[in-house]
Amino acid sequence: MAEPDARVELTASFLERLAAIEAFLTAADAAFAYDTLLDELRSTVIPNLRRFPRIGRRYLDQPPQSAEALSQLAALPAGAADRLREYLHGEYLILYTVATPGQRVHLLSIRHHRELSFQFSRLWAGPTGRPER
């Protein structure tokens, strides 16, 4: 007998990340990419997670190395870090957790691989506002 489909829920933090991605893509004159992302979440990602909640790899298979991330993981309730999973979909990495019993999936965060960029000219700007040499 097949297992019933899992229930997929979007958390407030996931929705905040979606809003940040929308702002980023709109500023980059790529608002169409946000619409594509929403379509793919509805048509592919969420149905996949409903049917196969453990499709993503365990987050702790490659544990973070920074002291900050390790301390945040240590602050989670017992066993919570073991339920964290990563799902890679195209240009996006989705962090989620699978709660048992009930096979409930909580989408926690999403990141676009090009979202974070360095603006070197601002890092080393001299008094004139131009990069120093």
GROMACS .gro file of N, CA and C in nm:
model
  399
    1MET      N    1   0.085  -0.119   0.000
    1MET     CA    2   0.000   0.000   0.000
    1MET      C    3   0.089   0.125   0.000
    2ALA      N    4   0.061   0.216  -0.088
    2ALA     CA    5   0.141   0.338  -0.101
    2ALA      C    6   0.117   0.431   0.017
    3GLU      N    7   0.223   0.501   0.054
    3GLU     CA    8   0.209   0.599   0.162
    3GLU      C    9   0.131   0.719   0.111
    4PRO      N   10   0.052   0.781   0.198
    4PRO     CA   11  -0.021   0.901   0.155
    4PRO      C   12   0.077   1.014   0.128
    5ASP      N   13   0.036   1.104   0.042
    5ASP     CA   14   0.122   1.218   0.010
    5ASP      C   15   0.145   1.303   0.134
    6ALA      N   16   0.265   1.360   0.141
    6ALA     CA   17   0.300   1.450   0.251
    6ALA      C   18   0.232   1.585   0.229
    7ARG      N   19   0.212   1.654   0.335
    7ARG     CA   20   0.158   1.791   0.329
    7ARG      C   21   0.276   1.887   0.326
    8VAL      N   22   0.280   1.977   0.228
    8VAL     CA   23   0.389   2.074   0.214
    8VAL      C   24   0.340   2.210   0.260
    9GLU      N   25   0.412   2.268   0.356
    9GLU     CA   26   0.375   2.398   0.411
    9GLU      C   27   0.489   2.496   0.391
   10LEU      N   28   0.454   2.618   0.353
   10LEU     CA   29   0.552   2.725   0.337
   10LEU      C   30   0.558   2.805   0.466
   11THR      N   31   0.677   2.821   0.521
   11THR     CA   32   0.693   2.898   0.644
   11THR      C   33   0.706   3.046   0.613
   12ALA      N   34   0.693   3.128   0.715
   12ALA     CA   35   0.708   3.272   0.699
   12ALA      C   36   0.847   3.306   0.645
   13SER      N   37   0.949   3.236   0.692
   13SER     CA   38   1.085   3.264   0.645
   13SER      C   39   1.100   3.230   0.497
   14PHE      N   40   1.035   3.125   0.450
   14PHE     CA   41   1.039   3.089   0.309
   14PHE      C   42   0.972   3.198   0.225
   15LEU      N   43   0.857   3.245   0.272
   15LEU     CA   44   0.786   3.352   0.200
   15LEU      C   45   0.868   3.482   0.197
   16GLU      N   46   0.940   3.511   0.306
   16GLU     CA   47   1.027   3.629   0.309
   16GLU      C   48   1.139   3.615   0.207
   17ARG      N   49   1.195   3.496   0.195
   17ARG     CA   50   1.303   3.471   0.099
   17ARG      C   51   1.249   3.484  -0.044
   18LEU      N   52   1.126   3.436  -0.068
   18LEU     CA   53   1.066   3.452  -0.201
   18LEU      C   54   1.051   3.601  -0.235
   19ALA      N   55   1.010   3.680  -0.137
   19ALA     CA   56   0.996   3.824  -0.160
   19ALA      C   57   1.131   3.887  -0.191
   20ALA      N   58   1.236   3.843  -0.124
   20ALA     CA   59   1.370   3.895  -0.150
   20ALA      C   60   1.417   3.855  -0.290
   21ILE      N   61   1.386   3.733  -0.332
   21ILE     CA   62   1.422   3.689  -0.466
   21ILE      C   63   1.346   3.771  -0.570
   22GLU      N   64   1.219   3.796  -0.544
   22GLU     CA   65   1.140   3.877  -0.637
   22GLU      C   66   1.201   4.016  -0.652
   23ALA      N   67   1.239   4.077  -0.540
   23ALA     CA   68   1.300   4.210  -0.544
   23ALA      C   69   1.432   4.207  -0.620
   24PHE      N   70   1.512   4.105  -0.594
   24PHE     CA   71   1.641   4.091  -0.661
   24PHE      C   72   1.623   4.077  -0.812
   25LEU      N   73   1.532   3.989  -0.853
   25LEU     CA   74   1.512   3.965  -0.996
   25LEU      C   75   1.448   4.086  -1.064
   26THR      N   76   1.360   4.155  -0.995
   26THR     CA   77   1.298   4.275  -1.052
   26THR      C   78   1.405   4.383  -1.072
   27ALA      N   79   1.493   4.400  -0.974
   27ALA     CA   80   1.600   4.499  -0.986
   27ALA      C   81   1.697   4.464  -1.099
   28ALA      N   82   1.708   4.334  -1.129
   28ALA     CA   83   1.797   4.289  -1.237
   28ALA      C   84   1.724   4.282  -1.371
   29ASP      N   85   1.605   4.342  -1.379
   29ASP     CA   86   1.522   4.340  -1.500
   29ASP      C   87   1.493   4.197  -1.546
   30ALA      N   88   1.468   4.109  -1.450
   30ALA     CA   89   1.438   3.969  -1.481
   30ALA      C   90   1.315   3.922  -1.405
   31ALA      N   91   1.213   4.007  -1.396
   31ALA     CA   92   1.092   3.972  -1.322
   31ALA      C   93   1.026   3.847  -1.378
   32PHE      N   94   1.042   3.822  -1.507
   32PHE     CA   95   0.986   3.700  -1.568
   32PHE      C   96   1.042   3.574  -1.502
   33ALA      N   97   1.167   3.582  -1.454
   33ALA     CA   98   1.229   3.465  -1.390
   33ALA      C   99   1.159   3.433  -1.258
   34TYR      N  100   1.106   3.534  -1.190
   34TYR     CA  101   1.032   3.510  -1.066
   34TYR      C  102   0.902   3.435  -1.096
   35ASP      N  103   0.833   3.476  -1.203
   35ASP     CA  104   0.710   3.406  -1.242
   35ASP      C  105   0.741   3.260  -1.277
   36THR      N  106   0.853   3.238  -1.345
   36THR     CA  107   0.895   3.102  -1.380
   36THR      C  108   0.922   3.022  -1.252
   37LEU      N  109   0.989   3.083  -1.156
   37LEU     CA  110   1.016   3.015  -1.029
   37LEU      C  111   0.887   2.973  -0.961
   38LEU      N  112   0.790   3.064  -0.952
   38LEU     CA  113   0.663   3.029  -0.888
   38LEU      C  114   0.593   2.915  -0.961
   39ASP      N  115   0.595   2.919  -1.094
   39ASP     CA  116   0.535   2.810  -1.172
   39ASP      C  117   0.604   2.678  -1.143
   40GLU      N  118   0.737   2.679  -1.135
   40GLU     CA  119   0.812   2.556  -1.109
   40GLU      C  120   0.791   2.505  -0.967
   41LEU      N  121   0.776   2.597  -0.872
   41LEU     CA  122   0.746   2.553  -0.735
   41LEU      C  123   0.612   2.480  -0.732
   42ARG      N  124   0.512   2.537  -0.800
   42ARG     CA  125   0.378   2.476  -0.802
   42ARG      C  126   0.373   2.346  -0.882
   43SER      N  127   0.439   2.344  -0.997
   43SER     CA  128   0.424   2.229  -1.087
   43SER      C  129   0.524   2.117  -1.065
   44THR      N  130   0.640   2.147  -1.007
   44THR     CA  131   0.744   2.045  -0.993
   44THR      C  132   0.788   2.023  -0.849
   45VAL      N  133   0.837   2.128  -0.784
   45VAL     CA  134   0.899   2.113  -0.652
   45VAL      C  135   0.799   2.062  -0.548
   46ILE      N  136   0.688   2.132  -0.532
   46ILE     CA  137   0.591   2.091  -0.429
   46ILE      C  138   0.534   1.953  -0.457
   47PRO      N  139   0.494   1.920  -0.582
   47PRO     CA  140   0.448   1.783  -0.608
   47PRO      C  141   0.555   1.677  -0.580
   48ASN      N  142   0.681   1.707  -0.613
   48ASN     CA  143   0.788   1.611  -0.583
   48ASN      C  144   0.803   1.589  -0.434
   49LEU      N  145   0.798   1.698  -0.356
   49LEU     CA  146   0.811   1.686  -0.211
   49LEU      C  147   0.689   1.619  -0.149
   50ARG      N  148   0.573   1.636  -0.208
   50ARG     CA  149   0.454   1.566  -0.158
   50ARG      C  150   0.470   1.415  -0.173
   51ARG      N  151   0.516   1.374  -0.289
   51ARG     CA  152   0.529   1.230  -0.318
   51ARG      C  153   0.653   1.169  -0.254
   52PHE      N  154   0.762   1.245  -0.251
   52PHE     CA  155   0.891   1.193  -0.203
   52PHE      C  156   0.953   1.292  -0.105
   53PRO      N  157   0.903   1.299   0.017
   53PRO     CA  158   0.948   1.402   0.111
   53PRO      C  159   1.098   1.400   0.140
   54ARG      N  160   1.160   1.287   0.123
   54ARG     CA  161   1.303   1.277   0.153
   54ARG      C  162   1.388   1.277   0.026
   55ILE      N  163   1.336   1.339  -0.081
   55ILE     CA  164   1.406   1.344  -0.208
   55ILE      C  165   1.536   1.423  -0.198
   56GLY      N  166   1.539   1.524  -0.116
   56GLY     CA  167   1.660   1.607  -0.101
   56GLY      C  168   1.762   1.537  -0.013
   57ARG      N  169   1.886   1.581  -0.027
   57ARG     CA  170   1.990   1.520   0.056
   57ARG      C  171   1.986   1.578   0.197
   58ARG      N  172   2.033   1.499   0.290
   58ARG     CA  173   2.039   1.546   0.429
   58ARG      C  174   2.134   1.664   0.438
   59TYR      N  175   2.091   1.769   0.503
   59TYR     CA  176   2.172   1.890   0.517
   59TYR      C  177   2.304   1.860   0.587
   60LEU      N  178   2.300   1.771   0.685
   60LEU     CA  179   2.421   1.743   0.763
   60LEU      C  180   2.515   1.643   0.696
   61ASP      N  181   2.480   1.597   0.574
   61ASP     CA  182   2.575   1.513   0.501
   61ASP      C  183   2.701   1.592   0.469
   62GLN      N  184   2.688   1.723   0.454
   62GLN     CA  185   2.802   1.813   0.438
   62GLN      C  186   2.784   1.926   0.538
   63PRO      N  187   2.816   1.901   0.664
   63PRO     CA  188   2.789   2.000   0.768
   63PRO      C  189   2.865   2.130   0.746
   64PRO      N  190   2.806   2.240   0.790
   64PRO     CA  191   2.872   2.369   0.776
   64PRO      C  192   3.001   2.372   0.858
   65GLN      N  193   3.092   2.458   0.816
   65GLN     CA  194   3.222   2.468   0.883
   65GLN      C  195   3.236   2.592   0.970
   66SER      N  196   3.150   2.692   0.950
   66SER     CA  197   3.166   2.816   1.025
   66SER      C  198   3.118   2.799   1.168
   67ALA      N  199   3.181   2.872   1.256
   67ALA     CA  200   3.143   2.868   1.398
   67ALA      C  201   3.001   2.918   1.417
   68GLU      N  202   2.960   3.019   1.339
   68GLU     CA  203   2.826   3.074   1.351
   68GLU      C  204   2.720   2.970   1.315
   69ALA      N  205   2.740   2.902   1.202
   69ALA     CA  206   2.643   2.801   1.159
   69ALA      C  207   2.639   2.684   1.256
   70LEU      N  208   2.755   2.643   1.305
   70LEU     CA  209   2.759   2.531   1.399
   70LEU      C  210   2.688   2.567   1.530
   71SER      N  211   2.702   2.691   1.575
   71SER     CA  212   2.634   2.731   1.699
   71SER      C  213   2.483   2.740   1.677
   72GLN      N  214   2.440   2.783   1.557
   72GLN     CA  215   2.297   2.786   1.528
   72GLN      C  216   2.238   2.646   1.524
   73LEU      N  217   2.312   2.552   1.465
   73LEU     CA  218   2.265   2.413   1.462
   73LEU      C  219   2.256   2.357   1.603
   74ALA      N  220   2.353   2.389   1.686
   74ALA     CA  221   2.353   2.339   1.824
   74ALA      C  222   2.236   2.394   1.905
   75ALA      N  223   2.186   2.511   1.867
   75ALA     CA  224   2.075   2.573   1.939
   75ALA      C  225   1.939   2.516   1.901
   76LEU      N  226   1.933   2.435   1.795
   76LEU     CA  227   1.806   2.376   1.754
   76LEU      C  228   1.762   2.271   1.855
   77PRO      N  229   1.632   2.245   1.863
   77PRO     CA  230   1.584   2.139   1.951
   77PRO      C  231   1.646   2.005   1.913
   78ALA      N  232   1.655   1.916   2.009
   78ALA     CA  233   1.716   1.785   1.986
   78ALA      C  234   1.652   1.715   1.865
   79GLY      N  235   1.735   1.668   1.773
   79GLY     CA  236   1.688   1.595   1.657
   79GLY      C  237   1.646   1.681   1.540
   80ALA      N  238   1.627   1.810   1.560
   80ALA     CA  239   1.578   1.897   1.452
   80ALA      C  240   1.678   1.906   1.337
   81ALA      N  241   1.806   1.918   1.369
   81ALA     CA  242   1.907   1.932   1.263
   81ALA      C  243   1.912   1.808   1.175
   82ASP      N  244   1.882   1.691   1.231
   82ASP     CA  245   1.883   1.568   1.153
   82ASP      C  246   1.770   1.562   1.052
   83ARG      N  247   1.667   1.643   1.070
   83ARG     CA  248   1.553   1.643   0.978
   83ARG      C  249   1.569   1.745   0.865
   84LEU      N  250   1.673   1.828   0.871
   84LEU     CA  251   1.696   1.928   0.768
   84LEU      C  252   1.743   1.862   0.639
   85ARG      N  253   1.686   1.907   0.527
   85ARG     CA  254   1.722   1.853   0.396
   85ARG      C  255   1.738   1.967   0.297
   86GLU      N  256   1.813   1.942   0.189
   86GLU     CA  257   1.834   2.037   0.082
   86GLU      C  258   1.779   1.980  -0.048
   87TYR      N  259   1.710   2.062  -0.122
   87TYR     CA  260   1.655   2.022  -0.251
   87TYR      C  261   1.707   2.123  -0.353
   88LEU      N  262   1.781   2.075  -0.450
   88LEU     CA  263   1.835   2.162  -0.554
   88LEU      C  264   1.741   2.156  -0.674
   89HIS      N  265   1.692   2.273  -0.713
   89HIS     CA  266   1.603   2.281  -0.830
   89HIS      C  267   1.653   2.393  -0.920
   90GLY      N  268   1.712   2.356  -1.032
   90GLY     CA  269   1.764   2.456  -1.124
   90GLY      C  270   1.866   2.545  -1.057
   91GLU      N  271   1.837   2.674  -1.054
   91GLU     CA  272   1.928   2.772  -0.995
   91GLU      C  273   1.898   2.801  -0.848
   92TYR      N  274   1.813   2.721  -0.788
   92TYR     CA  275   1.769   2.747  -0.650
   92TYR      C  276   1.800   2.630  -0.558
   93LEU      N  277   1.837   2.664  -0.437
   93LEU     CA  278   1.859   2.566  -0.331
   93LEU      C  279   1.752   2.590  -0.226
   94ILE      N  280   1.677   2.484  -0.195
   94ILE     CA  281   1.566   2.495  -0.100
   94ILE      C  282   1.602   2.416   0.025
   95LEU      N  283   1.589   2.480   0.140
   95LEU     CA  284   1.610   2.415   0.269
   95LEU      C  285   1.474   2.381   0.326
   96TYR      N  286   1.458   2.255   0.366
   96TYR     CA  287   1.329   2.214   0.421
   96TYR      C  288   1.350   2.110   0.530
   97THR      N  289   1.244   2.079   0.600
   97THR     CA  290   1.248   1.977   0.703
   97THR      C  291   1.129   1.884   0.685
   98VAL      N  292   1.149   1.760   0.722
   98VAL     CA  293   1.042   1.660   0.716
   98VAL      C  294   1.009   1.621   0.859
   99ALA      N  295   0.887   1.646   0.898
   99ALA     CA  296   0.842   1.613   1.033
   99ALA      C  297   0.767   1.481   1.028
  100THR      N  298   0.808   1.390   1.109
  100THR     CA  299   0.735   1.264   1.122
  100THR      C  300   0.683   1.260   1.265
  101PRO      N  301   0.572   1.208   1.293
  101PRO     CA  302   0.478   1.141   1.204
  101PRO      C  303   0.399   1.243   1.122
  102GLY      N  304   0.326   1.194   1.028
  102GLY     CA  305   0.241   1.280   0.948
  102GLY      C  306   0.303   1.324   0.818
  103GLN      N  307   0.432   1.296   0.799
  103GLN     CA  308   0.498   1.332   0.674
  103GLN      C  309   0.471   1.477   0.635
  104ARG      N  310   0.488   1.567   0.726
  104ARG     CA  311   0.468   1.709   0.696
  104ARG      C  312   0.602   1.770   0.656
  105VAL      N  313   0.603   1.839   0.542
  105VAL     CA  314   0.723   1.905   0.490
  105VAL      C  315   0.708   2.055   0.513
  106HIS      N  316   0.809   2.116   0.574
  106HIS     CA  317   0.809   2.261   0.595
  106HIS      C  318   0.921   2.320   0.510
  107LEU      N  319   0.884   2.405   0.414
  107LEU     CA  320   0.983   2.476   0.335
  107LEU      C  321   1.034   2.593   0.419
  108LEU      N  322   1.165   2.594   0.446
  108LEU     CA  323   1.223   2.691   0.539
  108LEU      C  324   1.288   2.810   0.470
  109SER      N  325   1.360   2.784   0.360
  109SER     CA  326   1.433   2.891   0.294
  109SER      C  327   1.462   2.853   0.150
  110ILE      N  328   1.491   2.953   0.069
  110ILE     CA  329   1.526   2.933  -0.071
  110ILE      C  330   1.627   3.040  -0.109
  111ARG      N  331   1.726   2.999  -0.187
  111ARG     CA  332   1.830   3.092  -0.230
  111ARG      C  333   1.855   3.076  -0.379
  112HIS      N  334   1.876   3.187  -0.446
  112HIS     CA  335   1.919   3.187  -0.587
  112HIS      C  336   2.072   3.192  -0.586
  113HIS      N  337   2.134   3.112  -0.670
  113HIS     CA  338   2.280   3.103  -0.665
  113HIS      C  339   2.351   3.233  -0.700
  114ARG      N  340   2.288   3.324  -0.773
  114ARG     CA  341   2.351   3.451  -0.807
  114ARG      C  342   2.304   3.566  -0.719
  115GLU      N  343   2.225   3.536  -0.619
  115GLU     CA  344   2.166   3.642  -0.537
  115GLU      C  345   2.270   3.723  -0.462
  116LEU      N  346   2.368   3.658  -0.407
  116LEU     CA  347   2.470   3.729  -0.331
  116LEU      C  348   2.583   3.768  -0.425
  117SER      N  349   2.614   3.895  -0.428
  117SER     CA  350   2.722   3.941  -0.514
  117SER      C  351   2.807   4.040  -0.437
  118PHE      N  352   2.929   4.054  -0.481
  118PHE     CA  353   3.019   4.149  -0.419
  118PHE      C  354   3.023   4.275  -0.504
  119GLN      N  355   3.016   4.389  -0.437
  119GLN     CA  356   3.031   4.516  -0.506
  119GLN      C  357   3.163   4.575  -0.459
  120PHE      N  358   3.270   4.531  -0.524
  120PHE     CA  359   3.403   4.566  -0.479
  120PHE      C  360   3.429   4.715  -0.476
  121SER      N  361   3.367   4.788  -0.567
  121SER     CA  362   3.390   4.932  -0.569
  121SER      C  363   3.345   4.998  -0.439
  122ARG      N  364   3.244   4.943  -0.377
  122ARG     CA  365   3.197   4.999  -0.250
  122ARG      C  366   3.283   4.954  -0.133
  123LEU      N  367   3.347   4.839  -0.146
  123LEU     CA  368   3.428   4.788  -0.036
  123LEU      C  369   3.554   4.871  -0.014
  124TRP      N  370   3.613   4.921  -0.123
  124TRP     CA  371   3.738   4.993  -0.110
  124TRP      C  372   3.727   5.136  -0.160
  125ALA      N  373   3.615   5.198  -0.143
  125ALA     CA  374   3.595   5.335  -0.190
  125ALA      C  375   3.674   5.432  -0.105
  126GLY      N  376   3.744   5.519  -0.172
  126GLY     CA  377   3.819   5.624  -0.101
  126GLY      C  378   3.730   5.743  -0.073
  127PRO      N  379   3.788   5.856  -0.029
  127PRO     CA  380   3.709   5.974   0.005
  127PRO      C  381   3.632   6.031  -0.114
  128THR      N  382   3.677   6.005  -0.236
  128THR     CA  383   3.608   6.057  -0.353
  128THR      C  384   3.492   5.969  -0.395
  129GLY      N  385   3.479   5.851  -0.334
  129GLY     CA  386   3.376   5.758  -0.373
  129GLY      C  387   3.420   5.664  -0.483
  130ARG      N  388   3.544   5.686  -0.530
  130ARG     CA  389   3.600   5.599  -0.633
  130ARG      C  390   3.692   5.496  -0.566
  131PRO      N  391   3.705   5.380  -0.630
  131PRO     CA  392   3.794   5.280  -0.571
  131PRO      C  393   3.938   5.334  -0.562
  132GLU      N  394   4.003   5.304  -0.450
  132GLU     CA  395   4.142   5.343  -0.434
  132GLU      C  396   4.229   5.244  -0.509
  133ARG      N  397   4.342   5.290  -0.552
  133ARG     CA  398   4.436   5.203  -0.626
  133ARG      C  399   4.556   5.174  -0.545
   0.00000   0.00000   0.00000
